[in-house]
PDB file of C-alpha atoms in Angstrom:
ATOM      1  CA  UNK A   1       0.005   0.167  -0.176  1.00 54.00           C
ATOM      2  CA  UNK A   2       1.072   3.661  -0.876  1.00 56.00           C
ATOM      3  CA  UNK A   3       1.910   6.130   1.704  1.00 57.00           C
ATOM      4  CA  UNK A   4      -1.198   7.821  -0.105  1.00 57.00           C
ATOM      5  CA  UNK A   5      -3.935   4.840   0.208  1.00 57.00           C
ATOM      6  CA  UNK A   6      -2.199   4.016   4.169  1.00 55.00           C
ATOM      7  CA  UNK A   7      -3.394   7.625   4.897  1.00 53.00           C
ATOM      8  CA  UNK A   8      -6.574   7.229   3.574  1.00 55.00           C
ATOM      9  CA  UNK A   9      -7.568   4.090   4.820  1.00 52.00           C
ATOM     10  CA  UNK A  10      -5.897   4.848   8.287  1.00 55.00           C
ATOM     11  CA  UNK A  11      -8.596   8.133   7.766  1.00 54.00           C
ATOM     12  CA  UNK A  12     -11.113   5.749   7.031  1.00 50.00           C
ATOM     13  CA  UNK A  13     -10.541   3.336  10.024  1.00 49.00           C
ATOM     14  CA  UNK A  14     -10.460   6.405  12.270  1.00 51.00           C
ATOM     15  CA  UNK A  15     -13.606   8.008  10.933  1.00 50.00           C
ATOM     16  CA  UNK A  16     -15.305   4.492  10.950  1.00 49.00           C
ATOM     17  CA  UNK A  17     -14.467   4.077  15.311  1.00 48.00           C
ATOM     18  CA  UNK A  18     -15.393   7.398  15.730  1.00 51.00           C
ATOM     19  CA  UNK A  19     -18.945   6.107  13.954  1.00 50.00           C
ATOM     20  CA  UNK A  20     -18.846   2.635  16.277  1.00 50.00           C
ATOM     21  CA  UNK A  21     -18.070   4.668  19.085  1.00 52.00           C
ATOM     22  CA  UNK A  22     -21.201   7.797  18.759  1.00 57.00           C
ATOM     23  CA  UNK A  23     -23.586   4.554  17.952  1.00 59.00           C
ATOM     24  CA  UNK A  24     -25.238   3.598  20.430  1.00 62.00           C
ATOM     25  CA  UNK A  25     -26.901   0.452  21.928  1.00 68.00           C
ATOM     26  CA  UNK A  26     -30.887   0.418  21.524  1.00 68.00           C
ATOM     27  CA  UNK A  27     -30.933   0.049  25.518  1.00 72.00           C
ATOM     28  CA  UNK A  28     -29.391   3.146  25.594  1.00 71.00           C
ATOM     29  CA  UNK A  29     -31.191   5.207  22.785  1.00 70.00           C
ATOM     30  CA  UNK A  30     -34.466   4.388  24.732  1.00 73.00           C
ATOM     31  CA  UNK A  31     -33.220   5.075  27.609  1.00 73.00           C
ATOM     32  CA  UNK A  32     -32.395   8.243  26.603  1.00 76.00           C
ATOM     33  CA  UNK A  33     -36.250   8.806  25.247  1.00 75.00           C
ATOM     34  CA  UNK A  34     -37.597   7.955  28.288  1.00 77.00           C
ATOM     35  CA  UNK A  35     -35.259  10.038  30.175  1.00 76.00           C
ATOM     36  CA  UNK A  36     -36.195  12.870  27.959  1.00 80.00           C
ATOM     37  CA  UNK A  37     -40.195  11.824  28.212  1.00 80.00           C
ATOM     38  CA  UNK A  38     -40.068  11.677  31.564  1.00 80.00           C
ATOM     39  CA  UNK A  39     -38.377  15.505  31.447  1.00 82.00           C
ATOM     40  CA  UNK A  40     -41.134  16.726  29.028  1.00 86.00           C
ATOM     41  CA  UNK A  41     -44.069  14.879  31.225  1.00 85.00           C
ATOM     42  CA  UNK A  42     -42.678  16.492  34.547  1.00 87.00           C
ATOM     43  CA  UNK A  43     -42.599  19.953  32.660  1.00 90.00           C
ATOM     44  CA  UNK A  44     -45.526  19.079  31.303  1.00 90.00           C
ATOM     45  CA  UNK A  45     -47.079  18.444  35.103  1.00 91.00           C
ATOM     46  CA  UNK A  46     -45.648  21.852  36.557  1.00 93.00           C
ATOM     47  CA  UNK A  47     -47.845  23.589  34.013  1.00 94.00           C
ATOM     48  CA  UNK A  48     -50.768  21.488  34.206  1.00 94.00           C
ATOM     49  CA  UNK A  49     -50.325  22.266  37.916  1.00 95.00           C
ATOM     50  CA  UNK A  50     -50.050  25.970  37.709  1.00 95.00           C
ATOM     51  CA  UNK A  51     -52.837  26.189  35.040  1.00 96.00           C
ATOM     52  CA  UNK A  52     -55.073  23.856  37.851  1.00 96.00           C
ATOM     53  CA  UNK A  53     -54.161  26.219  40.723  1.00 96.00           C
ATOM     54  CA  UNK A  54     -54.945  29.590  38.346  1.00 96.00           C
ATOM     55  CA  UNK A  55     -58.513  28.038  37.753  1.00 96.00           C
ATOM     56  CA  UNK A  56     -59.192  27.436  41.056  1.00 96.00           C
ATOM     57  CA  UNK A  57     -57.852  30.741  41.651  1.00 96.00           C
ATOM     58  CA  UNK A  58     -59.890  32.694  39.235  1.00 97.00           C
ATOM     59  CA  UNK A  59     -62.787  30.403  40.005  1.00 97.00           C
ATOM     60  CA  UNK A  60     -63.125  31.859  44.064  1.00 96.00           C
ATOM     61  CA  UNK A  61     -62.478  34.807  42.050  1.00 97.00           C
ATOM     62  CA  UNK A  62     -66.068  34.348  40.748  1.00 97.00           C
ATOM     63  CA  UNK A  63     -67.489  33.304  43.510  1.00 97.00           C
ATOM     64  CA  UNK A  64     -66.704  36.172  45.986  1.00 97.00           C
ATOM     65  CA  UNK A  65     -68.126  38.523  43.160  1.00 97.00           C
ATOM     66  CA  UNK A  66     -71.015  36.421  43.110  1.00 97.00           C
ATOM     67  CA  UNK A  67     -71.243  36.648  46.490  1.00 96.00           C
ATOM     68  CA  UNK A  68     -70.274  40.452  46.197  1.00 97.00           C
ATOM     69  CA  UNK A  69     -72.861  41.489  43.409  1.00 97.00           C
ATOM     70  CA  UNK A  70     -75.705  40.204  45.260  1.00 96.00           C
ATOM     71  CA  UNK A  71     -75.316  41.765  48.252  1.00 96.00           C
ATOM     72  CA  UNK A  72     -74.857  44.736  46.122  1.00 96.00           C
ATOM     73  CA  UNK A  73     -78.022  44.260  44.350  1.00 96.00           C
ATOM     74  CA  UNK A  74     -79.822  43.227  47.673  1.00 95.00           C
ATOM     75  CA  UNK A  75     -79.003  46.288  48.868  1.00 93.00           C
ATOM     76  CA  UNK A  76     -80.335  48.109  46.264  1.00 93.00           C
ATOM     77  CA  UNK A  77     -83.274  46.917  46.475  1.00 93.00           C
ATOM     78  CA  UNK A  78     -83.958  47.190  49.425  1.00 93.00           C
ATOM     79  CA  UNK A  79     -82.977  50.669  50.057  1.00 93.00           C
ATOM     80  CA  UNK A  80     -84.405  51.896  46.822  1.00 91.00           C
ATOM     81  CA  UNK A  81     -87.005  54.295  48.081  1.00 91.00           C
ATOM     82  CA  UNK A  82     -84.659  56.091  49.906  1.00 92.00           C
ATOM     83  CA  UNK A  83     -83.916  58.985  48.182  1.00 90.00           C
ATOM     84  CA  UNK A  84     -87.775  59.426  47.353  1.00 91.00           C
ATOM     85  CA  UNK A  85     -88.096  58.672  51.044  1.00 93.00           C
ATOM     86  CA  UNK A  86     -86.115  61.716  51.584  1.00 94.00           C
ATOM     87  CA  UNK A  87     -87.608  63.450  50.188  1.00 93.00           C
ATOM     88  CA  UNK A  88     -91.537  62.721  51.333  1.00 94.00           C
ATOM     89  CA  UNK A  89     -90.611  62.674  54.916  1.00 95.00           C
ATOM     90  CA  UNK A  90     -90.073  66.518  55.024  1.00 95.00           C
ATOM     91  CA  UNK A  91     -93.708  66.694  53.241  1.00 95.00           C
ATOM     92  CA  UNK A  92     -95.270  64.707  56.045  1.00 95.00           C
ATOM     93  CA  UNK A  93     -93.497  66.221  59.171  1.00 95.00           C
ATOM     94  CA  UNK A  94     -95.604  69.191  57.099  1.00 94.00           C
ATOM     95  CA  UNK A  95     -98.386  67.631  57.496  1.00 93.00           C
ATOM     96  CA  UNK A  96     -98.168  66.290  60.873  1.00 93.00           C
ATOM     97  CA  UNK A  97     -97.434  69.791  61.612  1.00 91.00           C
ATOM     98  CA  UNK A  98    -101.095  71.043  60.511  1.00 89.00           C
ATOM     99  CA  UNK A  99    -102.743  68.533  62.057  1.00 90.00           C
ATOM    100  CA  UNK A 100    -101.376  68.684  65.390  1.00 90.00           C
ATOM    101  CA  UNK A 101    -101.932  72.936  64.879  1.00 87.00           C
ATOM    102  CA  UNK A 102    -105.499  71.853  63.867  1.00 86.00           C
ATOM    103  CA  UNK A 103    -106.440  69.149  66.880  1.00 87.00           C
ATOM    104  CA  UNK A 104    -104.811  71.828  69.200  1.00 87.00           C
ATOM    105  CA  UNK A 105    -107.208  74.974  67.976  1.00 84.00           C
ATOM    106  CA  UNK A 106    -103.572  77.059  66.657  1.00 82.00           C
ATOM    107  CA  UNK A 107    -104.953  77.072  63.384  1.00 75.00           C
ATOM    108  CA  UNK A 108    -109.299  78.387  63.170  1.00 78.00           C
ATOM    109  CA  UNK A 109    -108.591  80.668  60.543  1.00 84.00           C
ATOM    110  CA  UNK A 110    -109.731  78.874  57.552  1.00 85.00           C
ATOM    111  CA  UNK A 111    -107.637  81.009  54.806  1.00 89.00           C
ATOM    112  CA  UNK A 112    -104.516  80.207  56.513  1.00 87.00           C
ATOM    113  CA  UNK A 113    -105.490  76.476  56.970  1.00 87.00           C
ATOM    114  CA  UNK A 114    -105.957  77.280  53.099  1.00 90.00           C
ATOM    115  CA  UNK A 115    -102.403  78.842  52.217  1.00 92.00           C
ATOM    116  CA  UNK A 116    -101.033  75.553  54.387  1.00 90.00           C
ATOM    117  CA  UNK A 117    -102.593  73.006  52.573  1.00 92.00           C
ATOM    118  CA  UNK A 118    -101.865  74.420  48.784  1.00 95.00           C
ATOM    119  CA  UNK A 119     -97.973  75.238  50.033  1.00 95.00           C
ATOM    120  CA  UNK A 120     -97.941  71.501  51.683  1.00 95.00           C
ATOM    121  CA  UNK A 121     -99.772  70.091  48.045  1.00 95.00           C
ATOM    122  CA  UNK A 122     -96.954  72.009  45.592  1.00 96.00           C
ATOM    123  CA  UNK A 123     -94.009  70.607  47.828  1.00 95.00           C
ATOM    124  CA  UNK A 124     -95.113  67.218  47.446  1.00 95.00           C
ATOM    125  CA  UNK A 125     -96.101  67.932  43.606  1.00 94.00           C
ATOM    126  CA  UNK A 126     -92.760  69.234  42.929  1.00 94.00           C
ATOM    127  CA  UNK A 127     -90.887  66.128  45.108  1.00 94.00           C
ATOM    128  CA  UNK A 128     -93.279  63.869  42.329  1.00 94.00           C
ATOM    129  CA  UNK A 129     -91.535  65.786  39.867  1.00 94.00           C
ATOM    130  CA  UNK A 130     -88.503  65.867  40.672  1.00 94.00           C
ATOM    131  CA  UNK A 131     -88.921  61.420  40.901  1.00 93.00           C
ATOM    132  CA  UNK A 132     -90.040  62.144  37.283  1.00 95.00           C
ATOM    133  CA  UNK A 133     -94.178  61.482  37.945  1.00 96.00           C
ATOM    134  CA  UNK A 134     -96.386  63.237  36.055  1.00 95.00           C
ATOM    135  CA  UNK A 135    -100.450  63.186  35.901  1.00 96.00           C
ATOM    136  CA  UNK A 136    -101.744  62.159  32.375  1.00 96.00           C
ATOM    137  CA  UNK A 137    -104.552  64.467  31.407  1.00 95.00           C
ATOM    138  CA  UNK A 138    -106.425  62.906  29.238  1.00 96.00           C
ATOM    139  CA  UNK A 139    -109.683  65.440  29.246  1.00 96.00           C
ATOM    140  CA  UNK A 140    -111.203  66.435  25.613  1.00 94.00           C
ATOM    141  CA  UNK A 141    -108.382  64.019  23.826  1.00 96.00           C
ATOM    142  CA  UNK A 142    -109.242  60.742  21.811  1.00 96.00           C
ATOM    143  CA  UNK A 143    -109.655  57.662  24.807  1.00 96.00           C
ATOM    144  CA  UNK A 144    -106.460  55.738  24.608  1.00 96.00           C
ATOM    145  CA  UNK A 145    -106.009  52.194  26.506  1.00 96.00           C
ATOM    146  CA  UNK A 146    -102.533  52.616  27.183  1.00 96.00           C
ATOM    147  CA  UNK A 147    -103.194  55.117  29.521  1.00 97.00           C
ATOM    148  CA  UNK A 148    -107.163  55.345  30.164  1.00 97.00           C
ATOM    149  CA  UNK A 149    -109.276  53.205  31.501  1.00 97.00           C
ATOM    150  CA  UNK A 150    -113.317  53.980  30.601  1.00 96.00           C
ATOM    151  CA  UNK A 151    -115.368  53.497  33.449  1.00 96.00           C
ATOM    152  CA  UNK A 152    -118.773  54.599  31.520  1.00 95.00           C
ATOM    153  CA  UNK A 153    -119.233  55.721  28.239  1.00 95.00           C
ATOM    154  CA  UNK A 154    -121.901  58.949  27.921  1.00 95.00           C
ATOM    155  CA  UNK A 155    -124.304  59.880  25.339  1.00 94.00           C
ATOM    156  CA  UNK A 156    -122.296  63.580  24.189  1.00 90.00           C
ATOM    157  CA  UNK A 157    -123.517  64.693  20.902  1.00 87.00           C
ATOM    158  CA  UNK A 158    -121.232  68.105  21.155  1.00 91.00           C
ATOM    159  CA  UNK A 159    -117.776  65.842  21.280  1.00 92.00           C
ATOM    160  CA  UNK A 160    -116.875  63.229  19.138  1.00 93.00           C
ATOM    161  CA  UNK A 161    -116.915  59.837  20.096  1.00 94.00           C
ATOM    162  CA  UNK A 162    -114.569  57.900  22.171  1.00 94.00           C
ATOM    163  CA  UNK A 163    -113.374  61.215  23.497  1.00 96.00           C
ATOM    164  CA  UNK A 164    -112.099  61.376  27.183  1.00 97.00           C
ATOM    165  CA  UNK A 165    -115.271  63.349  29.250  1.00 96.00           C
ATOM    166  CA  UNK A 166    -114.119  63.569  32.182  1.00 96.00           C
ATOM    167  CA  UNK A 167    -111.484  62.459  34.433  1.00 97.00           C
ATOM    168  CA  UNK A 168    -112.952  60.525  37.890  1.00 97.00           C
ATOM    169  CA  UNK A 169    -109.403  59.606  39.267  1.00 97.00           C
ATOM    170  CA  UNK A 170    -106.269  61.149  37.537  1.00 97.00           C
ATOM    171  CA  UNK A 171    -103.458  58.613  36.325  1.00 97.00           C
ATOM    172  CA  UNK A 172     -99.698  58.653  36.700  1.00 97.00           C
ATOM    173  CA  UNK A 173     -96.620  58.083  34.362  1.00 97.00           C
ATOM    174  CA  UNK A 174     -93.166  57.538  36.187  1.00 96.00           C
ATOM    175  CA  UNK A 175     -91.007  58.904  33.356  1.00 95.00           C
ATOM    176  CA  UNK A 176     -93.042  57.021  30.158  1.00 94.00           C
ATOM    177  CA  UNK A 177     -94.469  54.176  32.720  1.00 97.00           C
ATOM    178  CA  UNK A 178     -97.847  54.330  33.480  1.00 97.00           C
ATOM    179  CA  UNK A 179     -98.256  53.777  37.060  1.00 97.00           C
ATOM    180  CA  UNK A 180    -101.957  54.160  37.828  1.00 97.00           C
ATOM    181  CA  UNK A 181    -104.197  54.676  34.662  1.00 97.00           C
ATOM    182  CA  UNK A 182    -106.623  57.148  34.362  1.00 97.00           C
ATOM    183  CA  UNK A 183    -110.373  56.701  35.399  1.00 98.00           C
ATOM    184  CA  UNK A 184    -112.420  58.126  32.939  1.00 98.00           C
ATOM    185  CA  UNK A 185    -115.370  58.875  31.452  1.00 97.00           C
ATOM    186  CA  UNK A 186    -115.713  58.624  27.202  1.00 97.00           C
ATOM    187  CA  UNK A 187    -118.670  59.658  24.975  1.00 96.00           C
ATOM    188  CA  UNK A 188    -120.368  58.104  22.724  1.00 92.00           C
ATOM    189  CA  UNK A 189    -122.763  58.905  20.150  1.00 83.00           C
ATOM    190  CA  UNK A 190    -126.767  58.790  21.123  1.00 75.00           C
TER     191      UNK A 190
END
């Protein structure tokens, strides 16, 4: 063998040794694969535990939120009329003072009593209006089943049929909702 061929042969042999040294047995490959899978499995288990913990925390936060919201809504409904009550208590006090004054004989003048009652009425009406309560006034208008309740039809030839000719009981709206229908008499042709 020539020197050149000998060097090439040694090189091939060396490369073969390296290849043979790098080749692992099937058992080694299997053990490394298992170890790699165990590492991945451990990583996944840690991630799952983190996610479970985060989920449990979020569920607890949501339950706390629902409980707080329920308590807030209960309190809201329980005290919803507080603003209105605060507005009408002074009116109640005025009426109470008027009644006491009459019972004690302090108010004997009818005109003074009338003016006092009118002031209380105006104060009460203003409190209702501030809350969005308005009177329905259908007198002279066509009967409307959405706001009126007809008690009786009366023959009237001087107005068109189905016209409100008399209001027996006032009706009221709260903003745009009818809270008490107006009780009325309605015209009909004779």
